[in-house]
Coordinates of C-alpha atoms and ligand atoms in Angstrom, one line a residue:
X149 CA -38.4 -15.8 93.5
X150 CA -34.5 -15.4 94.2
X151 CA -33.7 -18.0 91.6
X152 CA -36.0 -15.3 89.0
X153 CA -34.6 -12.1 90.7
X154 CA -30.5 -13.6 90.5
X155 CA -31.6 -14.1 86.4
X156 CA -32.9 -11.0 86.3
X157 CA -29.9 -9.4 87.7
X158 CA -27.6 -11.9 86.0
X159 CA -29.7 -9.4 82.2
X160 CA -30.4 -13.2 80.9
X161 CA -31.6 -13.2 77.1
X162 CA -35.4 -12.4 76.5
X163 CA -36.3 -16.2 76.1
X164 CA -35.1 -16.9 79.5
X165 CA -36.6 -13.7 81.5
X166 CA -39.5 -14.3 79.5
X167 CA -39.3 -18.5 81.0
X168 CA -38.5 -16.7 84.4
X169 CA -41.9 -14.6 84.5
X170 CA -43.5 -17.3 83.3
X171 CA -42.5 -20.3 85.5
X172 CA -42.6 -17.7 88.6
X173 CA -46.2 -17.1 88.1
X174 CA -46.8 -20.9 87.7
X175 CA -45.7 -20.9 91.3
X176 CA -47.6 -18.2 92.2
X177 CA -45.3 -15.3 92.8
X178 CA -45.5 -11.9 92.5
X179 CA -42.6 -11.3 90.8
X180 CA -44.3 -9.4 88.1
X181 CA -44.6 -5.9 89.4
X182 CA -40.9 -6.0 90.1
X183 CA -39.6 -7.5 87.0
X184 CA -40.9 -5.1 84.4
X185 CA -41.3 -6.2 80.8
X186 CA -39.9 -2.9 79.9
X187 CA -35.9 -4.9 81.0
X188 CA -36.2 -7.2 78.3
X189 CA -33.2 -6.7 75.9
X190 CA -33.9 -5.4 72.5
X191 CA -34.5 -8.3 70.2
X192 CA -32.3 -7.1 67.9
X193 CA -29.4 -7.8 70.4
X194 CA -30.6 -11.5 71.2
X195 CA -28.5 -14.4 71.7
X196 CA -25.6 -11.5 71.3
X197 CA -24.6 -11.8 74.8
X198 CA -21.4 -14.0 74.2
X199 CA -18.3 -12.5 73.6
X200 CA -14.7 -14.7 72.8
X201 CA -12.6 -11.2 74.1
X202 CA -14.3 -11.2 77.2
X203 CA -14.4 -14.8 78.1
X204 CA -11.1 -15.1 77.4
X205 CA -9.8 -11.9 78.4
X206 CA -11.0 -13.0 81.8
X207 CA -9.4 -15.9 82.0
X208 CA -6.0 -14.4 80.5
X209 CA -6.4 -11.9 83.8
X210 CA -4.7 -14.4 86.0
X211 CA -0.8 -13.5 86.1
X212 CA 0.6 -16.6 85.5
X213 CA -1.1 -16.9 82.1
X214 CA 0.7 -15.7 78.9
X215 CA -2.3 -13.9 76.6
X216 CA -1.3 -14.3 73.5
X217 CA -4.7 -14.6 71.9
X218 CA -6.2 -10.8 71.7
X219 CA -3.7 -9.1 69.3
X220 CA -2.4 -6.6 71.6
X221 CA 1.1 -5.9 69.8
X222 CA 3.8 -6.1 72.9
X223 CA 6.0 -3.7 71.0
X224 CA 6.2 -0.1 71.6
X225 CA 4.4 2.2 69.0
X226 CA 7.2 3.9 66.9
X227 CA 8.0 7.5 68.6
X228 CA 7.0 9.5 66.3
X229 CA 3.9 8.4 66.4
X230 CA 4.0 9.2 70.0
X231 CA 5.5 12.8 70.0
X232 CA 2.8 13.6 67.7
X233 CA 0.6 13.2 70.5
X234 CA 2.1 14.5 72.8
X235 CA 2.4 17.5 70.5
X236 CA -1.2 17.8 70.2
X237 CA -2.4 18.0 73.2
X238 CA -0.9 21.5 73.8
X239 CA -2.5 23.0 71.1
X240 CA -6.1 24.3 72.7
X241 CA -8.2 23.7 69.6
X242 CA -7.1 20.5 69.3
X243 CA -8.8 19.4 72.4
X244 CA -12.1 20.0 70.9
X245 CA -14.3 18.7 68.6
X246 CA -13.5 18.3 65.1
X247 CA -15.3 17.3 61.7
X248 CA -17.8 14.6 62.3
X249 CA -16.9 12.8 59.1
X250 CA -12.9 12.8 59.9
X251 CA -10.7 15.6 61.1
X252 CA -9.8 17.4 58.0
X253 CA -5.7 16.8 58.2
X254 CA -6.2 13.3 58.9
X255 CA -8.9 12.5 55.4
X256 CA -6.1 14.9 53.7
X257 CA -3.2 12.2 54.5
X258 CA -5.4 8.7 54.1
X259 CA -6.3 10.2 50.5
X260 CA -2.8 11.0 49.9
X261 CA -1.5 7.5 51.2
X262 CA -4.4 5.1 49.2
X263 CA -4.2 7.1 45.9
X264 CA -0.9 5.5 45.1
X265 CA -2.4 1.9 45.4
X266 CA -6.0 2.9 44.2
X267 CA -4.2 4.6 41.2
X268 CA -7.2 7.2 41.4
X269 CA -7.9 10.1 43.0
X270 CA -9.9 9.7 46.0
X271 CA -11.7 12.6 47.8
X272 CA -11.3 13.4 51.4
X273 CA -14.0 14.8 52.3
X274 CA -16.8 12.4 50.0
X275 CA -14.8 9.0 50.3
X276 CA -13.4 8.6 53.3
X277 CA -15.2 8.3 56.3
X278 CA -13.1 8.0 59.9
X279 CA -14.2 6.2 62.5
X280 CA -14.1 4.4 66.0
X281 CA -11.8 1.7 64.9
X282 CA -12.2 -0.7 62.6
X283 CA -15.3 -2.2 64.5
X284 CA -16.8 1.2 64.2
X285 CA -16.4 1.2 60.4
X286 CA -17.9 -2.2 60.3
X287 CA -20.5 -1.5 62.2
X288 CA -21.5 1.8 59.7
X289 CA -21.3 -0.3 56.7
X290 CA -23.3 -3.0 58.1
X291 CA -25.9 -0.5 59.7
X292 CA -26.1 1.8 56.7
X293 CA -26.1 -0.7 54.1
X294 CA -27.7 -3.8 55.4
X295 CA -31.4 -4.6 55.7
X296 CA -33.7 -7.2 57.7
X297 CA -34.2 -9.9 55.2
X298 CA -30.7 -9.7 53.2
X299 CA -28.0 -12.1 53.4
X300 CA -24.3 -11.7 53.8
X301 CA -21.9 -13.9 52.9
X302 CA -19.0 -14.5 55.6
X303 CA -16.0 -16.8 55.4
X304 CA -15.1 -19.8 58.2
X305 CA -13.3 -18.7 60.2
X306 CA -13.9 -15.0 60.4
X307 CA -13.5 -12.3 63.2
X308 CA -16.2 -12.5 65.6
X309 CA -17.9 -8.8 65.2
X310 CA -18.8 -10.0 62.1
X311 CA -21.9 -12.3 62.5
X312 CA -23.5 -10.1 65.6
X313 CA -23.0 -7.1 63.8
X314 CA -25.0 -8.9 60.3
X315 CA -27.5 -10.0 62.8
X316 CA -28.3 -7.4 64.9
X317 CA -29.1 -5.7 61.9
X318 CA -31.6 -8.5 61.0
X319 CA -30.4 -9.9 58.6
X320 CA -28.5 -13.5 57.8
X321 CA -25.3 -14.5 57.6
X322 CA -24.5 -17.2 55.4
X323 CA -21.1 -18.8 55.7
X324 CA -18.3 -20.7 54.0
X325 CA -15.6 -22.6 54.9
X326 CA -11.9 -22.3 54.0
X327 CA -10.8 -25.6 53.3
X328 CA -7.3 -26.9 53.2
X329 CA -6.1 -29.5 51.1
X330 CA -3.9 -32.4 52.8
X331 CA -0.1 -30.8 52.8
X332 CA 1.3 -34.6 53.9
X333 CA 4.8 -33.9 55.7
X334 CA 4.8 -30.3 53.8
X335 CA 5.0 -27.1 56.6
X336 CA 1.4 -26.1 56.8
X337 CA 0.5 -22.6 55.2
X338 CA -2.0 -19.9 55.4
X339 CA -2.2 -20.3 51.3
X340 CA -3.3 -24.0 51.6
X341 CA -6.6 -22.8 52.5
X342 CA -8.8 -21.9 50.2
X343 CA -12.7 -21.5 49.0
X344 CA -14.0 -23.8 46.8
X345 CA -15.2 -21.5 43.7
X346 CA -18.5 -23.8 43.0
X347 CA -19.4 -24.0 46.5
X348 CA -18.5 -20.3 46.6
X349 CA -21.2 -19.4 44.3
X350 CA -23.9 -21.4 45.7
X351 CA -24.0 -18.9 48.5
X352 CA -24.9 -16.3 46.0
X353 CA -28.7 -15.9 45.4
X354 CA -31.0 -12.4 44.9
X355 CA -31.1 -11.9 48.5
X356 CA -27.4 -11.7 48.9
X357 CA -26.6 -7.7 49.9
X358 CA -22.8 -8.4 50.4
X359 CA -19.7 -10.7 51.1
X360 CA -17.4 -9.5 53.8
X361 CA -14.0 -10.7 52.8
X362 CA -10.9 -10.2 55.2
X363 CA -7.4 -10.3 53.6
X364 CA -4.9 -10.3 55.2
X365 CA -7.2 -13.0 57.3
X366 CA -7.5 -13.3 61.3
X367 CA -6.8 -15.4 62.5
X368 CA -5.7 -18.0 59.4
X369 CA -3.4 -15.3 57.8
X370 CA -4.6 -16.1 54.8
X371 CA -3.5 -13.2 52.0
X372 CA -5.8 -13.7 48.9
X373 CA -4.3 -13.9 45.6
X374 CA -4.9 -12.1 42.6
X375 CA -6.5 -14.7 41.2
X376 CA -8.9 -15.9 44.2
X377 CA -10.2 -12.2 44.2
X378 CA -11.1 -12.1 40.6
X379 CA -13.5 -14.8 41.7
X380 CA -15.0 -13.1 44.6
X381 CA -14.7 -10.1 42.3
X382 CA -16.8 -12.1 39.4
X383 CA -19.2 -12.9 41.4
X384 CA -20.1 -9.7 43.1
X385 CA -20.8 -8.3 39.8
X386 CA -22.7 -11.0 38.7
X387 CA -24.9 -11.1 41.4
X388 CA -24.8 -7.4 41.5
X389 CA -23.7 -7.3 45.5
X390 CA -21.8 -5.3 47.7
X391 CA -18.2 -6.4 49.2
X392 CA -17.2 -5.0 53.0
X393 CA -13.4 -5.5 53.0
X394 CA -11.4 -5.7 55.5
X395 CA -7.9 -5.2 55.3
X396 CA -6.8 -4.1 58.9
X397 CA -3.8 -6.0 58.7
X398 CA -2.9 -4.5 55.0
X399 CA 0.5 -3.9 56.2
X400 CA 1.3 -6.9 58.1
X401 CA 2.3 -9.2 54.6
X402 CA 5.2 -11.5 54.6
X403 CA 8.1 -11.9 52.4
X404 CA 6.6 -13.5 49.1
X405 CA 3.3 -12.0 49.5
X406 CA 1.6 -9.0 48.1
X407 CA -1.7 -7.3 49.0
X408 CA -4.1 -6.6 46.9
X409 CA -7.0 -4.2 47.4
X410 CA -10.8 -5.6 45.4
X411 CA -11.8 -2.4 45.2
X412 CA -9.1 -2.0 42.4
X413 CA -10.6 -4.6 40.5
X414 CA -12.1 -3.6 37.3
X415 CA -16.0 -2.8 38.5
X416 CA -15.5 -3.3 42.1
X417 CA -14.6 0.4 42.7
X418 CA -18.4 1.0 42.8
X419 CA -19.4 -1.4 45.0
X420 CA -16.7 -2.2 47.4
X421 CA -16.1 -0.1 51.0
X422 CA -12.7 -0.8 52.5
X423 CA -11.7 -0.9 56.0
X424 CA -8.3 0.2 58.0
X425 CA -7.1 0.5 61.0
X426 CA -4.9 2.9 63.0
X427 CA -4.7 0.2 65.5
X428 CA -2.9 -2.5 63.1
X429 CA -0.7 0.3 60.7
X430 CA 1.2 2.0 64.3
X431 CA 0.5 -0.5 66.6
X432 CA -1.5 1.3 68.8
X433 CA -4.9 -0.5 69.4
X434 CA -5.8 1.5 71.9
X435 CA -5.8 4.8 69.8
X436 CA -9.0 2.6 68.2
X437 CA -9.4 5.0 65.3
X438 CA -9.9 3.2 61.7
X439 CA -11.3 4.5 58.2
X440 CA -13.3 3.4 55.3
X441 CA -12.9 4.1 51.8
X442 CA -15.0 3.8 49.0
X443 CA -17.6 5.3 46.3
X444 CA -19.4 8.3 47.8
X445 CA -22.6 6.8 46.9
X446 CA -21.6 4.0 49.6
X447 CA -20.0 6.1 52.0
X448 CA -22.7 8.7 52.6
X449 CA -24.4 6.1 54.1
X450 CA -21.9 4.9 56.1
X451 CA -21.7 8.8 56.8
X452 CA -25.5 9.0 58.3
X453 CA -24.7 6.3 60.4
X454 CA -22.1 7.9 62.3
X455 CA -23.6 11.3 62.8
X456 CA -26.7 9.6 64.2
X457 CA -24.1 7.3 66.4
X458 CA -20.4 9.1 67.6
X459 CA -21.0 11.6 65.6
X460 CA -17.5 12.5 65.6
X461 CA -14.0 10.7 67.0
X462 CA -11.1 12.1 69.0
X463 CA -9.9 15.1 67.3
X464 CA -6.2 14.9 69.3
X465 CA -5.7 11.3 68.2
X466 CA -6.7 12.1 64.0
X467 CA -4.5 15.1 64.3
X468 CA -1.5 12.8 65.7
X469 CA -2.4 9.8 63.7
X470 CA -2.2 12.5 60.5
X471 CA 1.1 13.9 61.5
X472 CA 2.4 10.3 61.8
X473 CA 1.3 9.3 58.1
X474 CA 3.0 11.6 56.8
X475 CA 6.4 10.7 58.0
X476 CA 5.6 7.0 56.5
X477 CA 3.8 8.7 53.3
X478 CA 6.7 10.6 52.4
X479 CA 9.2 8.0 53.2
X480 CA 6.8 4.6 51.5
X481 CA 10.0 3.0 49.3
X482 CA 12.3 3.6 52.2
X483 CA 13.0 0.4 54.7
X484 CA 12.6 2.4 57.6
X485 CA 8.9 3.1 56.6
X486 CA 6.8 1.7 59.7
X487 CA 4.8 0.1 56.8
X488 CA 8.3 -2.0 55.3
X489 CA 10.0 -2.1 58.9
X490 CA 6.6 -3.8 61.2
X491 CA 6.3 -7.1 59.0
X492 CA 10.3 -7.2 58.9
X493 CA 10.2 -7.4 62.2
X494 CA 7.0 -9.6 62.8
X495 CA 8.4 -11.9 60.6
X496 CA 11.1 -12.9 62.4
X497 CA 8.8 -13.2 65.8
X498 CA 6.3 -15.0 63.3
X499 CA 9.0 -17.7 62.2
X500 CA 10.2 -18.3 66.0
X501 CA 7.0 -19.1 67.1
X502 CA 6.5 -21.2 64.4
X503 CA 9.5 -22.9 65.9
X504 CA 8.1 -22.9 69.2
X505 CA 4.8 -24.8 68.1
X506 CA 6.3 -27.3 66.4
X507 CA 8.8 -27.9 69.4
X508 CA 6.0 -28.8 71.9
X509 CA 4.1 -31.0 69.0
X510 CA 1.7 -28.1 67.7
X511 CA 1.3 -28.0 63.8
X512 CA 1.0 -24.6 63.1
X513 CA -0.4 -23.1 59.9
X514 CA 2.5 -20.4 58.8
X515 CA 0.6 -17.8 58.5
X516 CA 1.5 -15.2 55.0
X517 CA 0.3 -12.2 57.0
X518 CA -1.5 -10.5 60.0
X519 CA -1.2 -10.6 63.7
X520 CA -2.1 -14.3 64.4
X521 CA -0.8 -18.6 64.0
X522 CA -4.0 -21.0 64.3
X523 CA -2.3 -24.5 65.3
X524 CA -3.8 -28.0 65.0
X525 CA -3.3 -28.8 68.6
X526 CA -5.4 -32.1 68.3
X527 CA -1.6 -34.3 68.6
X528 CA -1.8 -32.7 71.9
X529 CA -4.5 -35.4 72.9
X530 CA -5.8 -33.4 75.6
X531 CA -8.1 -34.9 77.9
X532 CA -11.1 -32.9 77.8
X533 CA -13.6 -34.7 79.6
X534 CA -13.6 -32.4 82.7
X535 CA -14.6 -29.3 80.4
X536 CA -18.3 -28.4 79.5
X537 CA -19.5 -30.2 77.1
X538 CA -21.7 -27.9 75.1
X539 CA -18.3 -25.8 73.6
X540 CA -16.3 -25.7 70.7
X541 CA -13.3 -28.4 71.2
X542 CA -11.5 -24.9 70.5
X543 CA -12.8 -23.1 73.3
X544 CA -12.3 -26.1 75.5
X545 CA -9.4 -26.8 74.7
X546 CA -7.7 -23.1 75.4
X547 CA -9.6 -23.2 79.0
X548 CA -7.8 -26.5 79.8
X549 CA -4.3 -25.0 78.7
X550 CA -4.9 -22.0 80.8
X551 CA -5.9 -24.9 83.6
X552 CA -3.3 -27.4 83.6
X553 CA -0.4 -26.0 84.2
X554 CA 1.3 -28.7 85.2
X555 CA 1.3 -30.4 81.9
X556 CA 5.1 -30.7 81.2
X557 CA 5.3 -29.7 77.9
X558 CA 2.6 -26.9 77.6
X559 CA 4.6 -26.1 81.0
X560 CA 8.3 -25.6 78.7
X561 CA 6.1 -23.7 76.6
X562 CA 4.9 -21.1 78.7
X563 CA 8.3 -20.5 79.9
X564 CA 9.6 -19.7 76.7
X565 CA 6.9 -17.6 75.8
X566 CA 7.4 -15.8 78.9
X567 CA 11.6 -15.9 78.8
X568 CA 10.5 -14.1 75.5
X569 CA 7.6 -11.5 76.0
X570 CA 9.4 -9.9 79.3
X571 CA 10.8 -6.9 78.2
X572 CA 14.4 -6.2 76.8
X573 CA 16.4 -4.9 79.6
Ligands
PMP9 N1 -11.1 -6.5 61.8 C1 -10.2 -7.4 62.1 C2 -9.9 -8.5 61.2 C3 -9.5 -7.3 63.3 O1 -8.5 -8.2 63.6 C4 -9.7 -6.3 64.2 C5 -9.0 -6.1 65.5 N2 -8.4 -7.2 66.1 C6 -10.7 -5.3 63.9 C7 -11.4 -5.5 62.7 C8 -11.0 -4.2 64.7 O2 -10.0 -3.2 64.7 P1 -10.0 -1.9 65.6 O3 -9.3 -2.2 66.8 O4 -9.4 -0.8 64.7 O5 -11.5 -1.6 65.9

């Protein structure tokens, strides 16, 4: 009876609390008034319980380890963007609610900025819905367009919201790899991986709803070419589907690459919603405001979603976020543009840890944009053995690092991360 009480308390998946009344009443307990039924989780939620941040995030909480992994930008937001803020919070009205949809100044600015790269005009108030993050615009355009039974195309590796989010809707994800071909003595790049077109298209059927594509990509840094979109694009029209892209990072491109958007693809207008992030474009992830952008007859969806959800997000933070786009907006060819200036200087940090990788026998893929460098750390020749077996080598392998500390070289390592990430006096 403790053992089924500590579960219950522990909020262990349905299948288990429903093993735990079970078993109990085998023995004879009376566990069943306490534990009511009415605790089980939603099924909808199942198996959802597992979360990389918080796992890891946990174990990054010790001092003497150097978190690297979340995406948390260690640079200070630009000032502006600050003042603005500050700004705003002295002006009453400011403090209080504001359209549900997106606070009228900010939709004015993100139509202003994306015009120039959608070379159309796109309306505030009809195709551009602002939301709790990226995650929350995910989360609308999964919700408000996905239904039990459809399938949704995801790419290996992809960032974690995206399966639970597919699934709690109930529907299925379907996924496919990024290969790389062999780069024998070559540097590694984000561009050596690639999906196979043919294999590509046999994940394509009349149940397929949409494909969620990420480019830049977290965490390969992958920044899709012209031509590997066309195929995506091809194939969304001909299997008539939807594409959820997101393109948080859509700043964050390094010298010789060049985002491109699907959505201004010939016929993808229509059937593409694109995701931002405030978080990404200022650095400030903890503002957590993002937008969408696409067709109105996508977005209204997305719309109902919201206003039966947040219903609205932080009307100080869209007025400041506004006021900070349009210093960048009006200055977008100039090299002090936060847009130009941020991969400038992640570039540099980009290439030095590149450096550092290599140094302590890591081969890192150079990643062509975003916040993030996946390594092949298999030269390492950890000994796992002590770790749970039923994980990811992946997952085992970062718990070990954070572990053994007194590995000599992983040791040099964290010291030059750390030498590096203390602050500038
Ligand atoms: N998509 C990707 C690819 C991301 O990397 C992130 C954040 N790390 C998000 C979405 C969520 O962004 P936000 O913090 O704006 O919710």
């Amino acid at each position: 009876m403790f053992l089924a009480q500590r579960r219950l308390c522990s909020l262990g998946s349905r299948t288990e609390f429903l093993k735990t009344i079970y078993s109990s009443k085998l023995l004879g307990f009376s566990t069943s008034a306490k534990m009511s039924l009415k605790f089980i989780n939603a099924k909808r939620i199942e198996g959802l319980d597992r979360n990389v941040w918080i796992e890891f995030t946990k174990l990054a909480a010790d001092p003497s380890v150097v978190n690297l992994g979340q995406g948390l930008p260690d640079i200070s937001p630009p000032s502006y963007v600050k003042e603005e803020l500050s700004k705003v919070a002295l002006i009453n009205s400011l403090n209080q609610y504001t359209r549900g949809f997106g606070h009228p100044p900010l939709v004015k600015a993100l139509s202003c900025l994306y015009e120039k790269f959608y070379q159309k005009e796109i309306n505030p108030n009809k195709e551009i819905l602002v939301t709790v993050g990226a995650y929350g615009s995910l989360f609308n355009a999964i919700q408000g367009l996905i239904d039990e039974g459809d399938e949704v195309i995801i790419t290996i590796p992809f960032y974690d919201c995206y399966e639970p989010m597919v699934r709690m809707a109930g529907a299925t994800p379907v996924f496919i790899p990024l290969r790389s071909k062999p780069v024998d003595g070559k540097k590694w790049s984000s561009s050596d991986w690639t999906l196979d077109p043919q294999e590509l298209e046999s994940k394509f059927n009349s149940k397929t709803k949409a494909i969620i594509l990420n480019t830049p990509h977290n965490p390969i840094g992958k920044v899709y070419t012209k031509e590997e979109l066309q195929v995506i694009a091809d194939l969304c029209i001909k299997y008539d589907t939807l594409c959820i892209s997101d393109e948080v990072y859509e700043w964050l491109v390094y010298t010789g690459n060049k985002h491109l958007k699907i959505a201004t693809f010939p016929g993808m207008w229509e059937r593409t919603v694109t995701i931002g992030s405030a978080g990404k474009t200022f650095s400030v992830t903890g503002w957590k405001l993002g937008w969408t952008i696409g067709p109105n007859h996508l977005i209204k969806h997305l719309q109902t979603v919201q206003q039966n959800t947040v219903y609205t997000c932080a009307t100080p933070l869209q007025e400041a976020l506004a006021q900070a786009l349009w210093i960048d907006i009006k200055r977008m060819d100039d090299p002090e543009c936060y847009f130009n200036s941020l991969p400038k200087e992640l570039e540099v940090k980009r290439d030095r840890m590149v450096r550092l990788l290599e140094s302590v026998g890591l081969k890192p893929i150079v990643p062509d944009g975003g916040y993030f460098i996946i390594a092949d750390v298999s030269l390492l020749d950890a000994d796992l053995s002590d770790m749970k077996n039923d994980e990811p080598y992946d997952y085992k392998f970062v718990k070990w690092m954070t572990k053994n500390k007194k590995d000599s070289t992983l040791d040099a390592a964290e010291e030059i991360i750390k030498a590096w990430s203390k602050p500038k006096s």
